[in-house]
Coordinates of C-alpha atoms in Angstrom, one line a residue:
Chain A
M21 CA 0.0 0.0 0.0
S22 CA 1.4 3.4 -0.9
F23 CA 0.4 6.9 0.3
R24 CA 0.9 10.4 -0.9
P25 CA 4.0 12.3 0.4
D26 CA 1.8 14.8 2.2
H27 CA 0.1 12.1 4.2
E28 CA -0.4 12.7 7.9
I29 CA 2.3 10.1 8.6
H30 CA 4.9 12.2 6.8
K31 CA 4.1 15.2 9.1
R32 CA 4.6 13.1 12.1
R33 CA 7.9 11.6 10.8
F34 CA 9.1 15.1 9.8
G35 CA 8.5 16.3 13.4
R36 CA 10.3 13.4 14.8
N37 CA 13.2 13.8 12.4
V38 CA 13.5 17.5 13.2
G39 CA 13.4 16.8 16.9
I40 CA 16.1 14.1 16.7
G41 CA 18.2 16.3 14.5
L42 CA 18.1 19.1 17.0
L43 CA 18.9 16.7 19.8
L44 CA 22.0 15.5 17.9
V45 CA 23.1 19.0 17.2
T46 CA 22.7 19.9 20.9
L47 CA 24.8 16.8 21.9
V48 CA 27.5 17.8 19.5
V49 CA 27.6 21.4 20.9
L50 CA 27.6 20.1 24.5
I51 CA 30.5 17.6 23.9
F52 CA 32.5 20.2 21.9
G53 CA 31.9 22.9 24.5
M54 CA 32.8 20.4 27.3
T55 CA 36.0 19.5 25.5
V56 CA 37.0 23.2 25.0
V57 CA 36.4 24.0 28.7
K58 CA 38.3 20.9 29.8
I59 CA 41.4 21.5 27.6
T60 CA 41.6 25.2 28.4
E61 CA 41.0 24.4 32.1
G62 CA 38.1 26.9 32.1
N63 CA 40.1 29.8 30.7
V64 CA 38.5 29.7 27.3
A65 CA 38.9 33.5 26.5
S66 CA 42.5 33.4 27.6
A67 CA 43.2 30.3 25.5
I68 CA 41.6 31.9 22.4
A69 CA 43.8 35.0 22.9
G70 CA 46.8 32.7 23.0
N71 CA 47.8 33.6 26.6
Q72 CA 47.7 30.0 27.9
S73 CA 50.0 27.3 26.9
I74 CA 48.9 23.7 27.2
D75 CA 51.5 21.4 28.6
Chain B
M28 CA 14.5 9.5 3.3
T29 CA 11.0 8.3 3.8
D30 CA 9.8 5.3 1.9
A31 CA 6.4 6.4 0.5
S32 CA 5.7 2.9 -0.7
A33 CA 6.1 1.4 2.8
P34 CA 3.0 -0.3 4.3
L35 CA 1.0 2.3 6.2
P36 CA 1.2 1.6 9.9
A37 CA -1.7 2.2 12.1
L38 CA -1.7 6.0 12.9
E39 CA -2.0 5.4 16.6
S40 CA 1.3 3.5 16.6
E41 CA 3.3 6.2 14.8
A42 CA 4.7 8.3 17.7
E43 CA 5.3 12.0 17.4
F44 CA 8.3 13.6 18.9
K45 CA 6.2 14.9 21.8
D46 CA 5.3 11.3 22.7
F47 CA 8.9 10.5 23.2
I48 CA 9.2 13.6 25.4
A49 CA 6.2 12.5 27.4
L50 CA 8.0 9.1 27.9
L51 CA 10.6 11.0 29.9
K52 CA 8.1 12.3 32.4
P53 CA 8.9 16.0 31.8
R54 CA 7.1 17.2 34.9
V55 CA 9.1 14.9 37.2
M56 CA 12.1 16.0 35.2
L57 CA 11.4 19.6 36.1
L58 CA 11.6 18.8 39.8
V59 CA 14.8 16.8 39.3
V60 CA 16.4 19.6 37.3
F61 CA 15.5 22.2 39.9
T62 CA 16.6 20.3 43.0
A63 CA 19.8 19.2 41.2
F64 CA 20.4 22.8 40.3
V65 CA 19.9 24.0 43.9
G66 CA 22.3 21.2 45.1
L67 CA 24.9 22.4 42.6
M68 CA 24.5 26.1 43.4
A69 CA 24.4 25.6 47.2
A70 CA 27.7 23.7 47.1
P71 CA 30.8 25.5 48.4
V72 CA 32.7 24.8 45.2
Q73 CA 31.8 26.6 42.0
L74 CA 31.7 24.6 38.8
H75 CA 32.5 26.2 35.4
P76 CA 29.1 27.5 34.1
F77 CA 29.2 25.5 31.0
L78 CA 30.1 22.3 32.9
A79 CA 27.3 23.1 35.3
I80 CA 24.8 23.3 32.4
V81 CA 26.1 20.0 31.1
A82 CA 25.8 18.5 34.5
I83 CA 22.2 19.6 34.9
I84 CA 21.3 18.4 31.4
C85 CA 22.9 15.0 32.2
I86 CA 21.0 14.7 35.5
A87 CA 17.7 15.6 33.7
M88 CA 18.5 13.0 31.0
G89 CA 19.2 10.4 33.7
G90 CA 15.9 11.3 35.3
G91 CA 14.1 11.0 31.9
A92 CA 15.8 7.7 31.3
A93 CA 14.5 6.4 34.6
G94 CA 11.0 7.7 33.7
A95 CA 11.1 5.8 30.4
L96 CA 12.2 2.6 32.0
N97 CA 9.6 3.0 34.6
M98 CA 6.9 3.3 31.9
W99 CA 8.3 0.3 30.1
W100 CA 8.1 -1.9 33.2
D101 CA 4.8 -0.6 34.5
A102 CA 3.0 -0.5 31.1
D103 CA 0.6 -3.3 32.3
I104 CA -0.6 -1.4 35.3
D105 CA -0.5 2.0 33.6
K106 CA -3.1 0.6 31.2
I107 CA -5.4 -0.1 34.2
M108 CA -5.0 3.1 36.1
K109 CA -7.0 6.1 34.9
R110 CA -4.3 8.5 35.9
T111 CA -1.8 6.8 33.6
Q112 CA -3.9 5.5 30.8
K113 CA -2.9 8.3 28.5
R114 CA 0.8 7.7 28.9
P115 CA 2.6 7.0 25.5
I116 CA 2.8 3.2 26.0
P117 CA -0.7 2.4 27.2
S118 CA -2.2 4.8 24.6
G119 CA -0.4 2.9 21.9
K120 CA 1.9 5.7 20.7
V121 CA 5.2 4.3 21.8
S122 CA 6.1 0.6 21.8
L123 CA 7.6 -1.3 24.8
E124 CA 10.7 -2.0 22.8
E125 CA 11.2 1.7 21.9
A126 CA 10.7 2.8 25.5
K127 CA 13.2 0.2 26.8
M128 CA 15.8 1.1 24.2
I129 CA 15.4 4.9 24.9
G130 CA 15.6 4.3 28.6
F131 CA 18.8 2.2 28.5
A132 CA 20.4 4.4 25.9
L133 CA 19.8 7.6 27.8
S134 CA 20.9 6.0 31.1
G135 CA 24.3 5.1 29.6
L136 CA 24.7 8.4 27.8
S137 CA 23.7 10.6 30.8
V138 CA 26.0 8.7 33.2
M139 CA 29.0 8.7 30.8
M140 CA 28.6 12.4 30.0
L141 CA 28.2 13.4 33.6
G142 CA 31.4 11.5 34.5
L143 CA 33.3 13.3 31.7
A144 CA 31.9 16.7 32.5
T145 CA 32.3 16.6 36.3
N146 CA 33.5 13.6 38.1
F147 CA 32.9 9.9 38.3
Y148 CA 31.6 10.1 41.8
A149 CA 28.6 12.1 40.7
A150 CA 28.2 9.8 37.7
A151 CA 28.2 6.7 39.9
M152 CA 25.6 8.4 42.1
L153 CA 23.4 9.1 39.0
A154 CA 23.8 5.5 37.9
F155 CA 22.8 4.3 41.4
T156 CA 19.8 6.6 41.3
I157 CA 18.5 5.2 38.0
F158 CA 19.2 1.6 39.3
F159 CA 17.4 2.4 42.6
Y160 CA 14.3 3.9 40.8
I161 CA 14.0 1.0 38.4
A162 CA 15.3 -2.1 40.1
I163 CA 14.5 -1.3 43.8
Y164 CA 11.4 0.8 43.5
T165 CA 9.7 0.0 40.2
V166 CA 10.5 -3.7 39.9
W167 CA 10.7 -4.8 43.5
L168 CA 9.0 -2.5 46.1
K169 CA 6.1 -0.9 44.1
R170 CA 4.2 -4.1 43.7
S171 CA 5.2 -5.8 46.9
T172 CA 5.0 -3.5 49.9
P173 CA 3.0 -0.5 51.2
Q174 CA 6.4 1.0 52.1
N175 CA 7.0 1.4 48.3
I176 CA 6.7 5.1 48.3
V177 CA 8.6 5.5 51.6
I178 CA 11.7 3.7 50.5
G179 CA 11.3 4.3 46.8
G180 CA 11.2 8.0 47.5
A181 CA 14.9 7.9 47.9
A182 CA 15.3 7.8 44.1
G183 CA 13.6 11.2 43.8
A184 CA 15.7 12.6 46.6
F185 CA 19.1 12.0 45.1
P186 CA 19.3 14.8 42.5
P187 CA 20.4 17.6 44.9
M188 CA 23.1 15.2 46.2
I189 CA 24.2 14.5 42.6
G190 CA 24.3 18.3 41.9
W191 CA 26.4 18.8 45.1
A192 CA 28.7 15.9 44.2
A193 CA 29.1 17.2 40.6
A194 CA 30.5 20.5 42.1
T195 CA 32.4 19.1 45.1
G196 CA 33.1 15.5 44.3
T197 CA 31.9 14.5 47.8
V198 CA 28.9 13.9 50.0
S199 CA 28.4 16.3 52.9
F200 CA 26.0 16.9 55.8
E201 CA 24.3 19.6 53.8
S202 CA 23.7 17.5 50.7
V203 CA 22.4 14.6 52.9
L204 CA 20.0 17.2 54.5
M205 CA 18.6 18.1 51.0
F206 CA 18.2 14.4 50.3
A207 CA 16.3 13.9 53.6
L208 CA 14.0 16.8 52.9
I209 CA 12.8 15.3 49.6
F210 CA 12.8 11.8 51.1
M211 CA 10.4 12.9 53.9
W212 CA 8.3 15.0 51.6
T213 CA 7.6 12.1 49.1
P214 CA 5.2 9.9 51.2
P215 CA 2.6 12.5 52.1
H216 CA 2.8 13.9 48.6
F217 CA 1.9 10.5 47.0
W218 CA -0.5 9.3 49.8
A219 CA -2.6 12.5 49.1
L220 CA -2.6 11.5 45.4
A221 CA -3.6 7.9 46.4
L222 CA -6.5 9.3 48.4
F223 CA -8.1 11.2 45.6
T224 CA -7.3 8.8 42.7
R225 CA -9.4 6.4 44.8
M226 CA -9.7 3.0 43.2
D227 CA -6.8 3.4 40.7
Y228 CA -4.1 1.6 42.8
E229 CA -6.6 -1.0 44.0
N230 CA -7.7 -1.9 40.5
A231 CA -4.0 -2.2 39.5
E232 CA -3.3 -4.3 42.6
V233 CA -0.5 -1.9 43.7
P234 CA -0.2 -2.2 47.5
M235 CA -0.4 1.4 48.3
L236 CA -1.1 2.3 51.9
T237 CA -4.7 3.2 50.9
V238 CA -5.2 -0.4 49.7
T239 CA -3.3 -2.4 52.4
H240 CA -4.1 -0.3 55.5
G241 CA -7.1 1.6 54.5
R242 CA -7.8 5.2 53.8
K243 CA -8.2 6.3 57.5
S244 CA -4.7 4.9 58.3
T245 CA -3.3 6.7 55.2
R246 CA -4.7 10.0 56.5
K247 CA -2.9 9.4 59.9
H248 CA 0.3 8.5 58.1
I249 CA 0.1 11.8 56.1
V250 CA 0.0 13.8 59.4
V251 CA 2.9 11.8 60.9
Y252 CA 5.1 12.2 57.9
T253 CA 4.2 15.9 57.4
F254 CA 5.1 16.4 61.1
L255 CA 8.4 14.6 60.6
L256 CA 9.1 16.7 57.5
A257 CA 8.3 19.9 59.4
A258 CA 10.7 18.8 62.2
L259 CA 13.4 18.1 59.7
G260 CA 12.8 21.4 58.0
G261 CA 13.1 23.1 61.4
A262 CA 16.4 21.2 62.2
T263 CA 17.8 22.3 58.8
I264 CA 17.8 25.9 60.2
L265 CA 20.8 24.9 62.2
S266 CA 22.8 23.9 59.1
K267 CA 24.8 26.0 56.7
L268 CA 22.0 25.6 54.1
A269 CA 19.8 28.0 56.1
G270 CA 19.7 31.7 55.8
P271 CA 17.0 34.3 56.6
I272 CA 14.9 33.4 53.5
Y273 CA 15.0 29.6 54.3
I274 CA 14.1 30.2 58.0
A275 CA 11.1 32.4 57.1
S276 CA 10.0 30.0 54.3
T277 CA 10.3 26.8 56.2
I278 CA 8.2 28.3 59.1
L279 CA 5.4 29.5 56.8
L280 CA 5.4 26.5 54.5
N281 CA 5.4 24.0 57.3
I282 CA 2.6 25.7 59.2
R283 CA 0.4 25.7 56.1
F284 CA 1.4 22.1 55.2
L285 CA 0.7 20.9 58.7
I286 CA -2.7 22.6 58.9
D287 CA -3.7 21.0 55.6
A288 CA -2.4 17.6 56.8
F289 CA -4.5 17.8 60.0
R290 CA -7.5 18.8 57.9
I291 CA -7.0 15.6 55.9
W292 CA -6.8 13.6 59.1
F293 CA -10.0 15.0 60.5
R294 CA -12.0 14.4 57.4
D295 CA -13.9 11.2 56.7
E296 CA -14.5 9.6 53.3
K297 CA -18.1 10.9 53.0
E298 CA -17.0 14.5 53.6
S299 CA -14.2 14.1 51.0
E300 CA -16.4 12.6 48.4
R301 CA -18.9 15.4 48.9
D302 CA -16.4 18.0 47.7
S303 CA -14.5 15.6 45.4
F304 CA -11.5 15.4 47.7
L305 CA -10.9 19.2 47.6
V306 CA -8.6 19.3 50.6
E307 CA -6.6 16.2 49.5
R308 CA -6.2 17.7 46.0
R309 CA -5.2 21.1 47.5
F310 CA -2.7 19.4 49.8
F311 CA -1.2 17.5 46.8
K312 CA -0.9 20.7 44.7
F313 CA 0.5 22.6 47.7
S314 CA 3.1 19.9 48.3
L315 CA 4.6 20.6 44.9
F316 CA 4.7 24.3 45.6
Y317 CA 6.2 23.5 49.1
L318 CA 9.2 21.6 47.6
F319 CA 9.9 24.2 44.9
A320 CA 9.6 27.1 47.4
L321 CA 11.8 25.4 50.0
F322 CA 14.6 24.7 47.5
A323 CA 14.2 28.2 46.0
A324 CA 14.8 29.5 49.5
I325 CA 18.0 27.4 49.8
L326 CA 19.1 28.7 46.4
A327 CA 18.3 32.3 47.3
D328 CA 20.2 32.1 50.6
S329 CA 23.2 30.5 49.0
T330 CA 23.3 33.1 46.2
L331 CA 23.0 36.0 48.6
S332 CA 25.7 34.5 50.8
R333 CA 28.0 34.1 47.8
L334 CA 27.4 37.7 46.8
G335 CA 28.4 38.6 50.3
I336 CA 25.1 40.2 51.3
W337 CA 24.8 37.9 54.3
G338 CA 26.0 34.6 55.7

């Protein structure tokens, strides 16, 4: 059985896909941010300015 | 890419994103997030703001995972109880398998991320909380003893301790006090709910106090536990958690909570049925406000103390 692309089921799946996509982006941002904070030992601005050397 | 030629599943079985959110018990999550946040902020050690946000998200995720696993295990009784019939699994929107997979996946992810963001002590505590809520409360106690809520309440009481541990890497007297406040608050909160949901627990054969010891005994238990909670709230005044806002709040909140608890005790079933359990419903709603307000007071005092205004 086939159905048209604008079927109700597509709307639901689209909503789910967008939601999961946003969650994945959030996860990437969190892990990236966490990594930056950890490797700069919290001095992110200072590290960006090149004032901190990482041993 | 969506396969348009795929067989059309029954619409009821195709979950929307909001159904997966509902699976994580967002209202419970709100309480978890807030109390964990207070634990984290009241701690004497300050975490980097970004790591603090990650820690709170992880604790919320862990709470949500526990909620999903709870719905997975309790799907059979959720179907029977009116209060839970509209949950995603009994209403046919999310399958048991999906709920189980989401629950386990989020459990693992939240614990690992919390460990990486803060420390593995906090992560172990989060893992234990999920284990306690699922294995000890949901699987074991809930269907076997009227003490289910009393002991199982510990699961909901851990978040401020996890928040505190995320910042400090330890357990302290203050974090145990925050745990104890939620632990003592849980039984009267749920027993009031059991009083006005009436036959729900009986139909589902869940041995709540209302079912095993009767409704009159439950009313007495509410008073006793509310009194113990008030005593604990009072004793907390002597700790470092308390400042002027906490002292004023705990006095006012506990007076109001105790008055309502006594009103529940003095009522009989006929009186309650006549006004559709008005006092019991009000007590339940106020109990939610009580906990938020008490923890907001702890947060306010610790913030003002940190700003050097007092304390």
